[in-house]
Coordinates of C-alpha atoms and ligand atoms in Angstrom, one line a residue:
I1 CA 9.4 -22.5 -14.5
P2 CA 7.2 -25.4 -13.4
A3 CA 3.5 -25.2 -14.4
M4 CA 0.9 -24.3 -11.9
V5 CA -0.2 -27.2 -9.7
S6 CA -3.8 -28.1 -10.2
N7 CA -6.2 -28.9 -7.5
S8 CA -9.9 -29.4 -8.2
S9 CA -11.0 -27.8 -4.9
W10 CA -9.4 -24.5 -5.8
K11 CA -11.7 -21.8 -7.0
F12 CA -11.8 -18.1 -6.8
P13 CA -15.4 -17.3 -5.9
S14 CA -17.6 -15.4 -8.4
G15 CA -17.3 -11.7 -7.8
F16 CA -13.6 -12.0 -6.8
W17 CA -11.9 -8.9 -8.1
W18 CA -8.4 -8.6 -9.2
G19 CA -6.1 -6.2 -10.8
V20 CA -2.9 -4.2 -10.7
A21 CA -1.9 -1.2 -8.7
S22 CA 0.2 2.0 -8.7
A23 CA 0.5 5.3 -6.9
A24 CA 0.5 8.8 -8.3
F25 CA 3.9 10.0 -7.2
Q26 CA 5.6 6.7 -8.3
V27 CA 4.3 6.7 -11.9
E28 CA 3.0 10.0 -13.0
G29 CA 6.0 12.3 -13.4
A30 CA 4.9 15.7 -14.9
V31 CA 5.4 17.2 -11.5
K32 CA 5.2 20.8 -12.6
D33 CA 2.5 20.4 -15.2
E34 CA -1.1 21.5 -15.4
G35 CA -1.1 23.3 -12.2
R36 CA 0.2 20.6 -9.8
G37 CA 1.4 21.9 -6.5
P38 CA 4.5 20.4 -4.8
S39 CA 4.3 17.5 -2.3
I40 CA 6.6 16.7 0.5
W41 CA 8.2 14.0 -1.6
D42 CA 9.3 16.6 -4.2
V43 CA 11.3 18.3 -1.4
L44 CA 12.6 15.0 0.1
L45 CA 14.0 13.8 -3.2
H46 CA 15.1 17.2 -4.6
R47 CA 16.6 18.8 -1.6
V48 CA 17.7 16.2 0.9
T49 CA 21.0 14.9 -0.5
G50 CA 21.3 11.1 -0.3
F51 CA 17.6 10.6 0.6
S52 CA 17.1 8.4 -2.4
T53 CA 19.5 6.1 -4.4
A54 CA 21.5 8.3 -6.7
N55 CA 19.3 11.2 -5.6
Q56 CA 16.7 10.1 -8.1
T57 CA 13.4 12.1 -8.2
G58 CA 9.8 11.6 -9.3
D59 CA 10.1 14.3 -12.0
I60 CA 9.6 12.0 -14.9
A61 CA 9.0 8.5 -13.4
D62 CA 6.9 6.5 -15.9
N63 CA 5.4 9.6 -17.4
Q64 CA 2.1 8.0 -16.8
Y65 CA 0.4 11.4 -16.5
Y66 CA 0.7 11.4 -20.3
L67 CA 1.0 7.7 -21.1
Y68 CA -2.1 6.5 -19.2
K69 CA -4.0 5.5 -22.3
Q70 CA -1.3 3.1 -23.4
D71 CA -0.9 1.8 -19.9
I72 CA -4.6 1.1 -19.5
A73 CA -4.7 -0.4 -23.0
R74 CA -1.8 -2.8 -22.2
I75 CA -3.5 -4.2 -19.0
A76 CA -6.9 -4.4 -20.7
A77 CA -5.3 -6.5 -23.5
L78 CA -4.5 -9.1 -20.8
G79 CA -8.0 -9.1 -19.4
V80 CA -7.1 -7.3 -16.1
Q81 CA -10.3 -6.4 -14.3
T82 CA -9.3 -3.4 -12.3
Y83 CA -6.6 -0.7 -12.3
S84 CA -6.0 0.7 -8.8
F85 CA -4.3 4.1 -8.9
S86 CA -4.0 7.1 -6.6
I87 CA -5.0 10.7 -7.1
S88 CA -2.4 13.3 -6.3
W89 CA -3.9 15.6 -3.7
S90 CA -1.6 18.5 -4.7
R91 CA -2.8 18.3 -8.3
V92 CA -6.4 18.7 -7.3
F93 CA -5.7 21.2 -4.6
P94 CA -2.3 22.7 -5.4
F95 CA -2.2 24.1 -1.8
G96 CA -4.0 21.1 -0.3
R97 CA -7.0 23.3 0.5
G98 CA -8.8 26.3 -1.1
A99 CA -8.5 26.8 -4.8
V100 CA -9.4 23.8 -6.9
N101 CA -7.4 22.9 -10.1
E102 CA -10.0 21.9 -12.7
E103 CA -7.3 20.8 -15.2
A104 CA -6.3 18.1 -12.8
L105 CA -9.8 17.0 -12.2
A106 CA -10.4 16.8 -15.9
H107 CA -7.2 14.6 -16.1
Y108 CA -8.4 12.1 -13.6
Q109 CA -11.9 12.2 -15.2
D110 CA -10.2 11.1 -18.4
V111 CA -8.2 8.4 -16.6
I112 CA -11.4 7.0 -15.2
D113 CA -13.3 7.2 -18.4
T114 CA -10.4 5.6 -20.3
C115 CA -10.5 2.7 -17.9
L116 CA -14.3 2.3 -18.4
E117 CA -13.9 2.5 -22.1
Y118 CA -11.5 -0.4 -22.0
G119 CA -13.7 -2.5 -19.7
V120 CA -11.3 -1.9 -16.8
E121 CA -12.8 -0.9 -13.4
P122 CA -11.1 2.1 -11.8
S123 CA -10.2 1.7 -8.1
V124 CA -9.0 4.9 -6.5
T125 CA -6.8 5.7 -3.5
L126 CA -7.1 9.2 -2.1
Y127 CA -3.7 9.4 -0.4
H128 CA -0.6 7.5 -1.2
W129 CA 2.0 9.6 0.8
D130 CA 2.3 12.6 -1.5
L131 CA 1.1 15.2 1.0
P132 CA 0.7 18.7 -0.4
L133 CA 3.8 20.6 0.8
Y134 CA 1.8 23.6 1.8
L135 CA -0.1 21.6 4.4
Q136 CA 3.1 20.4 5.9
N137 CA 4.4 23.9 6.2
L138 CA 1.1 25.5 7.3
Y139 CA 0.5 23.3 10.3
G140 CA 2.8 20.2 10.2
G141 CA 0.7 18.0 7.9
W142 CA -0.5 14.8 9.6
L143 CA 0.9 16.0 12.9
S144 CA -2.0 18.5 13.2
E145 CA -5.7 17.7 13.7
E146 CA -6.3 20.5 11.2
I147 CA -5.6 18.0 8.4
V148 CA -8.9 16.2 9.2
G149 CA -11.0 19.0 7.7
D150 CA -8.8 19.4 4.7
F151 CA -8.7 15.7 3.9
V152 CA -12.5 15.5 4.2
E153 CA -12.9 18.4 1.8
Y154 CA -10.6 16.7 -0.6
A155 CA -12.6 13.5 -0.3
R156 CA -15.9 15.4 -0.8
L157 CA -14.6 16.9 -4.0
V158 CA -13.3 13.6 -5.4
F159 CA -16.3 11.5 -4.3
G160 CA -18.6 14.1 -5.8
R161 CA -16.9 14.2 -9.2
Y162 CA -16.2 10.5 -9.6
G163 CA -18.6 8.7 -7.2
D164 CA -20.8 7.4 -9.9
K165 CA -18.0 5.8 -11.8
V166 CA -15.7 4.3 -9.1
N167 CA -16.8 1.2 -7.2
R168 CA -13.8 0.8 -5.0
W169 CA -12.2 3.5 -2.9
F170 CA -9.3 3.4 -0.6
T171 CA -8.7 6.4 1.7
V172 CA -5.1 6.2 3.0
N173 CA -2.3 3.9 2.0
E174 CA -0.2 2.3 4.7
P175 CA -0.3 4.8 7.6
I176 CA 2.2 2.6 9.4
V177 CA 4.7 3.6 6.8
F178 CA 4.0 7.3 6.2
C179 CA 3.5 8.0 9.9
N180 CA 6.9 6.5 10.5
T181 CA 8.4 9.0 8.0
Y182 CA 7.8 11.5 10.8
P183 CA 10.0 13.1 12.0
L184 CA 10.8 14.4 8.6
P185 CA 14.5 15.4 8.0
D186 CA 15.4 18.5 10.0
G187 CA 15.5 21.9 8.3
Y188 CA 13.4 21.3 5.3
F189 CA 9.8 21.6 6.7
R190 CA 8.0 23.4 9.4
D191 CA 9.0 22.1 12.8
T192 CA 5.9 21.6 15.0
G193 CA 7.9 21.2 18.2
I194 CA 6.2 17.8 18.9
P195 CA 8.9 15.5 20.4
K196 CA 10.3 13.3 17.6
K197 CA 9.4 9.9 19.2
Q198 CA 5.7 11.0 19.6
Q199 CA 5.3 12.2 16.0
P200 CA 4.3 8.9 14.3
F201 CA 1.5 8.5 16.9
W202 CA 0.2 12.0 16.5
C203 CA 0.1 11.3 12.7
G204 CA -1.7 8.0 13.3
H205 CA -4.3 9.7 15.5
N206 CA -5.1 12.2 12.8
V207 CA -5.1 9.6 10.1
L208 CA -7.7 7.6 11.9
L209 CA -9.9 10.7 12.4
A210 CA -9.5 11.8 8.8
H211 CA -10.2 8.3 7.4
G212 CA -13.2 7.8 9.7
E213 CA -14.7 11.2 8.7
A214 CA -14.1 10.6 5.0
Y215 CA -15.7 7.1 5.3
R216 CA -18.8 8.5 7.0
L217 CA -19.0 11.3 4.4
G218 CA -18.8 8.9 1.5
K219 CA -21.6 6.8 3.0
S220 CA -23.7 9.9 3.7
M221 CA -23.2 10.9 0.0
G222 CA -24.6 7.6 -1.0
L223 CA -21.5 6.2 -2.8
N224 CA -22.2 2.8 -4.3
G225 CA -18.7 1.5 -3.9
T226 CA -16.8 0.1 -1.0
I227 CA -14.6 2.5 1.1
S228 CA -11.6 1.0 2.9
F229 CA -8.6 1.8 4.9
K230 CA -5.3 0.3 3.5
T231 CA -3.0 -1.2 6.1
N232 CA 0.2 -3.1 5.5
G233 CA 2.6 -5.5 7.2
G234 CA 4.0 -9.0 7.1
Y235 CA 3.0 -12.1 8.9
K236 CA 4.7 -12.2 12.3
I237 CA 5.8 -15.6 13.6
P238 CA 7.3 -16.2 17.1
L239 CA 10.8 -17.4 16.6
T240 CA 10.6 -20.0 19.4
N241 CA 7.7 -21.2 21.6
S242 CA 9.0 -19.3 24.6
S243 CA 6.4 -17.1 26.3
D244 CA 8.6 -14.0 25.9
D245 CA 8.8 -14.5 22.1
A246 CA 5.0 -14.8 22.1
L247 CA 4.7 -11.5 24.0
A248 CA 7.2 -9.8 21.7
T249 CA 5.2 -11.0 18.6
Q250 CA 2.0 -9.7 20.1
R251 CA 3.5 -6.3 20.7
A252 CA 4.8 -6.3 17.1
W253 CA 1.2 -6.9 15.8
D254 CA -0.1 -4.3 18.2
F255 CA 2.3 -1.5 17.2
N256 CA 2.0 -2.3 13.4
E257 CA -1.3 -3.7 12.1
G258 CA -3.2 -3.5 15.3
W259 CA -2.5 0.3 15.7
F260 CA -4.9 0.9 12.8
A261 CA -6.8 -2.3 12.4
E262 CA -8.1 -2.6 15.9
P263 CA -9.7 0.9 15.9
T264 CA -11.1 0.4 12.5
F265 CA -12.5 -3.1 12.8
L266 CA -12.9 -4.0 16.5
T267 CA -13.1 -1.2 19.1
G268 CA -12.7 2.3 17.7
D269 CA -9.6 2.5 19.9
Y270 CA -5.9 1.4 20.0
P271 CA -4.7 -2.0 21.2
Q272 CA -4.1 -1.9 25.0
N273 CA -0.3 -2.0 24.5
V274 CA -0.4 1.0 22.2
K275 CA -2.9 2.8 24.5
D276 CA -0.6 2.3 27.5
Y277 CA 2.2 3.9 25.5
V278 CA 0.4 6.9 23.9
S279 CA -1.8 7.8 26.9
G280 CA 1.2 9.8 28.2
F281 CA 0.9 12.3 25.3
L282 CA -2.0 11.7 23.0
P283 CA -5.6 12.8 23.7
A284 CA -7.9 9.8 24.1
F285 CA -10.5 9.3 21.4
T286 CA -13.9 10.5 22.6
E287 CA -16.8 8.0 22.7
E288 CA -18.2 9.8 19.7
Q289 CA -14.9 9.5 17.8
K290 CA -14.7 5.8 18.7
T291 CA -18.1 5.1 17.3
M292 CA -17.2 7.1 14.2
I293 CA -14.0 5.1 13.6
N294 CA -15.3 1.7 14.6
G295 CA -16.6 -0.1 11.5
S296 CA -15.3 2.5 9.1
S297 CA -13.8 0.1 6.6
D298 CA -15.8 -2.1 4.2
V299 CA -13.0 -4.5 3.4
F300 CA -9.9 -5.5 5.3
A301 CA -7.5 -4.1 2.6
H302 CA -4.1 -5.2 3.5
D303 CA -0.8 -5.0 1.7
A304 CA 0.9 -8.2 2.5
Y305 CA 4.3 -8.8 0.9
T306 CA 6.3 -11.0 3.3
S307 CA 6.8 -12.4 6.8
Q308 CA 9.3 -12.2 9.6
F309 CA 10.2 -14.1 12.8
Y310 CA 9.8 -12.1 16.0
M311 CA 11.6 -12.5 19.3
A312 CA 12.1 -10.8 22.6
P313 CA 15.1 -8.5 23.1
D314 CA 18.0 -10.2 24.9
S315 CA 17.1 -8.4 28.2
G316 CA 13.5 -9.7 27.9
V317 CA 10.2 -7.9 27.0
A318 CA 9.4 -6.6 30.5
A319 CA 12.8 -5.0 31.0
C320 CA 12.4 -3.2 27.7
V321 CA 8.8 -2.1 28.3
S322 CA 9.9 -0.4 31.5
N323 CA 13.0 1.3 29.9
S324 CA 12.1 4.0 27.5
S325 CA 15.7 4.4 26.3
H326 CA 15.9 0.7 25.2
P327 CA 16.6 0.8 21.4
L328 CA 13.6 -1.4 20.7
Y329 CA 11.2 0.6 22.9
P330 CA 8.2 0.8 22.7
T331 CA 7.6 -2.2 20.5
C332 CA 10.2 -4.3 22.4
A333 CA 10.2 -6.9 19.7
N334 CA 13.1 -7.9 17.5
S335 CA 12.8 -9.5 14.0
T336 CA 14.8 -11.8 11.8
Y337 CA 14.4 -13.7 8.6
T338 CA 16.4 -16.8 9.7
Y339 CA 16.1 -19.3 12.4
A340 CA 19.4 -20.7 13.5
S341 CA 19.7 -23.7 15.8
S342 CA 22.2 -26.3 16.7
S343 CA 20.3 -28.8 14.6
G344 CA 20.5 -26.6 11.6
G345 CA 18.6 -23.5 10.6
W346 CA 16.1 -22.3 8.1
A347 CA 15.2 -19.0 6.5
I348 CA 11.7 -17.6 6.0
G349 CA 12.3 -17.4 2.3
A350 CA 14.7 -15.8 -0.1
A351 CA 15.4 -12.1 -0.5
A352 CA 16.4 -11.2 -4.0
D353 CA 16.9 -7.5 -4.3
P354 CA 19.7 -5.9 -2.3
L355 CA 17.7 -2.7 -2.4
S356 CA 14.7 -4.3 -0.7
P357 CA 16.2 -6.3 2.1
W358 CA 12.9 -6.4 4.0
L359 CA 11.3 -8.4 1.3
H360 CA 11.6 -12.2 1.4
K361 CA 9.6 -14.7 -0.6
A362 CA 7.6 -16.2 2.3
T363 CA 4.7 -17.5 0.3
D364 CA 4.5 -20.7 2.5
W365 CA 3.2 -18.6 5.3
V366 CA 0.4 -16.9 3.4
P367 CA -2.5 -19.3 4.3
A368 CA -1.7 -18.9 8.0
F369 CA -1.5 -15.2 7.6
L370 CA -4.9 -15.0 6.0
H371 CA -6.5 -17.2 8.7
Y372 CA -4.8 -14.9 11.3
M373 CA -6.3 -11.7 9.7
Q374 CA -9.8 -13.2 9.5
D375 CA -9.7 -14.6 13.1
T376 CA -8.2 -11.5 14.6
W377 CA -10.0 -8.6 13.0
K378 CA -13.1 -10.5 11.8
P379 CA -13.8 -8.2 8.8
A380 CA -17.4 -8.4 7.7
G381 CA -16.5 -7.6 4.1
G382 CA -13.7 -10.0 3.8
I383 CA -10.0 -9.6 3.2
A384 CA -8.4 -8.1 0.1
I385 CA -4.6 -8.3 -0.6
T386 CA -4.3 -4.8 -2.0
E387 CA -0.6 -5.0 -2.7
F388 CA 1.7 -7.9 -3.1
G389 CA 4.8 -8.3 -5.2
F390 CA 8.5 -8.8 -5.4
A391 CA 11.5 -6.8 -6.5
E392 CA 13.7 -8.7 -8.8
P393 CA 17.1 -7.4 -9.6
F394 CA 17.7 -6.1 -13.1
E395 CA 20.4 -8.7 -13.7
A396 CA 17.9 -11.6 -13.2
L397 CA 15.6 -10.3 -15.9
K398 CA 16.0 -11.6 -19.4
V399 CA 14.5 -10.2 -22.6
L400 CA 12.8 -13.1 -24.2
K401 CA 11.1 -11.4 -27.1
Q402 CA 10.7 -7.8 -27.9
D403 CA 7.7 -7.4 -25.6
I404 CA 8.3 -10.1 -23.0
V405 CA 10.9 -10.2 -20.2
T406 CA 11.4 -13.2 -18.0
D407 CA 11.5 -12.8 -14.2
P408 CA 11.7 -16.3 -12.7
I409 CA 11.8 -15.3 -9.1
R410 CA 8.8 -13.0 -9.2
S411 CA 6.9 -15.5 -11.4
S412 CA 7.3 -18.1 -8.7
Y413 CA 6.3 -15.6 -6.1
Y414 CA 3.0 -14.8 -7.9
R415 CA 2.3 -18.5 -8.7
E416 CA 2.9 -19.6 -5.1
Y417 CA 1.1 -16.7 -3.6
M418 CA -2.0 -17.3 -5.7
Q419 CA -2.0 -21.0 -4.8
A420 CA -1.7 -20.0 -1.1
I421 CA -4.7 -17.7 -1.5
L422 CA -6.7 -20.6 -3.1
I423 CA -5.7 -22.9 -0.2
A424 CA -7.0 -20.3 2.3
I425 CA -10.2 -19.8 0.4
S426 CA -10.8 -23.6 0.3
E427 CA -10.3 -23.6 4.0
G428 CA -12.9 -20.9 4.6
V429 CA -11.1 -17.6 4.6
D430 CA -13.1 -14.9 2.9
V431 CA -10.5 -13.4 0.5
V432 CA -12.4 -11.1 -1.9
G433 CA -9.7 -9.6 -4.2
T434 CA -6.1 -9.0 -5.1
L435 CA -4.0 -6.2 -6.5
A436 CA -0.5 -6.9 -7.8
W437 CA 2.1 -4.3 -7.1
S438 CA 2.9 -2.9 -9.6
I439 CA 1.5 -2.3 -13.1
V440 CA 5.0 -1.1 -14.2
D441 CA 8.5 -0.6 -12.8
N442 CA 8.4 2.7 -11.0
L443 CA 9.9 5.1 -8.5
E444 CA 10.5 2.9 -5.5
W445 CA 10.6 5.9 -3.1
Q446 CA 14.0 6.0 -1.4
A447 CA 15.3 3.0 -3.4
G448 CA 14.8 4.9 -6.6
Y449 CA 14.4 3.2 -10.0
Q450 CA 16.8 0.4 -9.5
S451 CA 14.3 -1.5 -7.4
R452 CA 11.9 -3.0 -10.0
F453 CA 8.5 -4.0 -8.6
G454 CA 6.7 -3.9 -12.0
I455 CA 4.9 -6.8 -13.7
Q456 CA 5.8 -4.8 -16.7
Y457 CA 9.4 -3.8 -17.5
V458 CA 10.1 -0.1 -18.2
N459 CA 13.0 1.2 -20.1
F460 CA 13.4 4.6 -18.3
T461 CA 15.3 6.1 -21.2
T462 CA 12.6 5.4 -23.9
Q463 CA 9.6 4.9 -21.6
E464 CA 8.9 1.6 -23.5
R465 CA 7.0 -1.1 -21.6
A466 CA 7.4 -4.8 -21.9
Y467 CA 5.3 -7.5 -20.2
K468 CA 7.1 -9.6 -17.7
A469 CA 6.4 -13.4 -17.5
S470 CA 5.1 -12.9 -14.0
F471 CA 2.2 -10.8 -15.4
F472 CA 1.1 -13.9 -17.4
E473 CA 1.5 -16.0 -14.3
Y474 CA -0.8 -13.8 -12.3
V475 CA -3.5 -13.6 -15.1
N476 CA -3.2 -17.3 -15.6
A477 CA -4.3 -18.0 -12.0
F478 CA -7.7 -16.5 -12.8
K479 CA -7.9 -18.3 -16.1
L480 CA -7.3 -21.6 -14.4
Y481 CA -9.2 -21.1 -11.1
G482 CA -11.6 -18.2 -11.7
T483 CA -15.3 -18.5 -12.0
D484 CA -15.6 -15.3 -14.0
P485 CA -14.1 -15.2 -17.5
V486 CA -10.9 -13.4 -18.2
V487 CA -11.3 -11.6 -21.5
P488 CA -9.0 -9.2 -23.2
H489 CA -10.6 -5.8 -23.9
Y490 CA -9.8 -3.6 -26.8
V491 CA -11.5 -0.3 -27.5
G492 CA -14.0 -0.6 -30.3
E493 CA -14.7 -4.3 -29.7
S494 CA -17.5 -5.6 -27.5
Ligands
GBH501 C1 4.3 -0.6 -0.4 O1 4.8 -0.5 0.9 C2 4.0 0.8 -0.9 O2 2.6 1.1 -0.7 C3 4.4 1.0 -2.3 O3 4.3 2.4 -2.6 C4 5.7 0.5 -2.6 O4 6.2 0.7 -3.9 C5 5.7 -1.0 -2.4 O5 5.3 -1.3 -1.1 C6 7.0 -1.8 -2.6 O6 7.9 -1.5 -1.6 O7 14.0 -1.2 4.1 O8 13.7 -1.8 6.4 O9 13.5 0.5 5.8 C7 5.2 -1.8 1.5 C8 5.7 -1.6 2.9 C9 7.2 -0.4 4.2 C10 8.0 -2.0 2.8 C11 8.6 0.2 4.4 C12 9.4 -1.4 2.9 C13 10.9 -0.3 4.3 C14 11.6 -1.2 5.2 N1 7.0 -1.0 2.9 N2 9.6 -0.8 4.2 S1 13.3 -0.9 5.4

């Protein structure tokens, strides 16, 4: 592995925050313990045959519900500044609403206190896809506006308990992804009768309302920390300079990032292309709702893993837009990772893990992506890359020493990505923080445990952890280019 290239103009500004991330359902396990209620993901993985690789479930995962002290100690020892984790809604409210489970609240209190004891800042996400099952069956989960009130009550409880100790809040993780899990598989959950193709957009609508209300609540409660919405998506590059590829690329932005970023950062309402589509079935936001949603995110918190080329469908964008049975409708944009031409072709970057075919190492495009985000959504509080990472197949990993595993592809991903961020910062992009995904190998949803995103290796038989070389690569970026010191923390030392 070549050493990091040095450039004297590269500096992370003082106050830049950085850390590692996880999500409750992917790491906790203990799904039946201490009063936890089931979430839709327990049903998806237990009952829907073939939904995940080898029908793997979240029952044990990384057992972090019990091993959190070790996990926090291990990141503190490398000087990590913040641990970003999510709270399981159905632990706190086993039925999503109503009765509160104090045992779960005491658990997260201890996770937060353990972080603080180790000098690690806790960053907390309220919702990372693990919807309380009861709410799905009561009213269709995110498909119903009833969820807004329940989400706000959940936020009120959590903000009230931990508000004085958490300085960074994220409301919802990647609605583009979880809204697109609707429609859920037939026969396992309450059917709301909403036409399948409309369901992601009903979900998105209620997510924006729930997020906005939770944000306003947090501010009215006087929370000290930032509260942000977490979006996701790759950099979208027109495949050719044809005007139709440009149109297709714009539609891809609008139906992905723009769907949530434009309401939250620019207008309180959807991009025009999305509005044109949803106006046939969704209620329009009222003026009051638009005002509530607009400006409801302190930081542009974006999970940016990769990039794609975009192109018009063969029949052209216009023909697709006017034909609702076109397979690419309503986006009307096609994507690819390779550019083939008579004079030779090139790829956007390598994919490494057959279980994550969507993920290519496209770090060359990161500075342009950061400029695009800043220029397009103009976030006043800057941009944070709240997830980035790479899945490296097990075969590529080599145990170097007892506690170190080498992962050359992921190591170069982190090195190049951090350099790309430094380039963008030196060019004037306001990047304020990064969170590496993920603290440990974990349950990669439908891809199961074979897809390893951790910067620590996990032996899922013994639950032992080992640092991967990429973890040191990530930390090293802040040692080399940070203005704030990176110091290991151990409990009992100051
Ligand atoms: C994040 O999503 C999640 O927040 C996190 O929980 C997850 O572990 C992490 O990424 C790594 O995947 O294979 O064509 O069906 C990132 C966005 C959206 C990327 C869904 C994978 C599936 C594409 N993800 N996408 S496909």
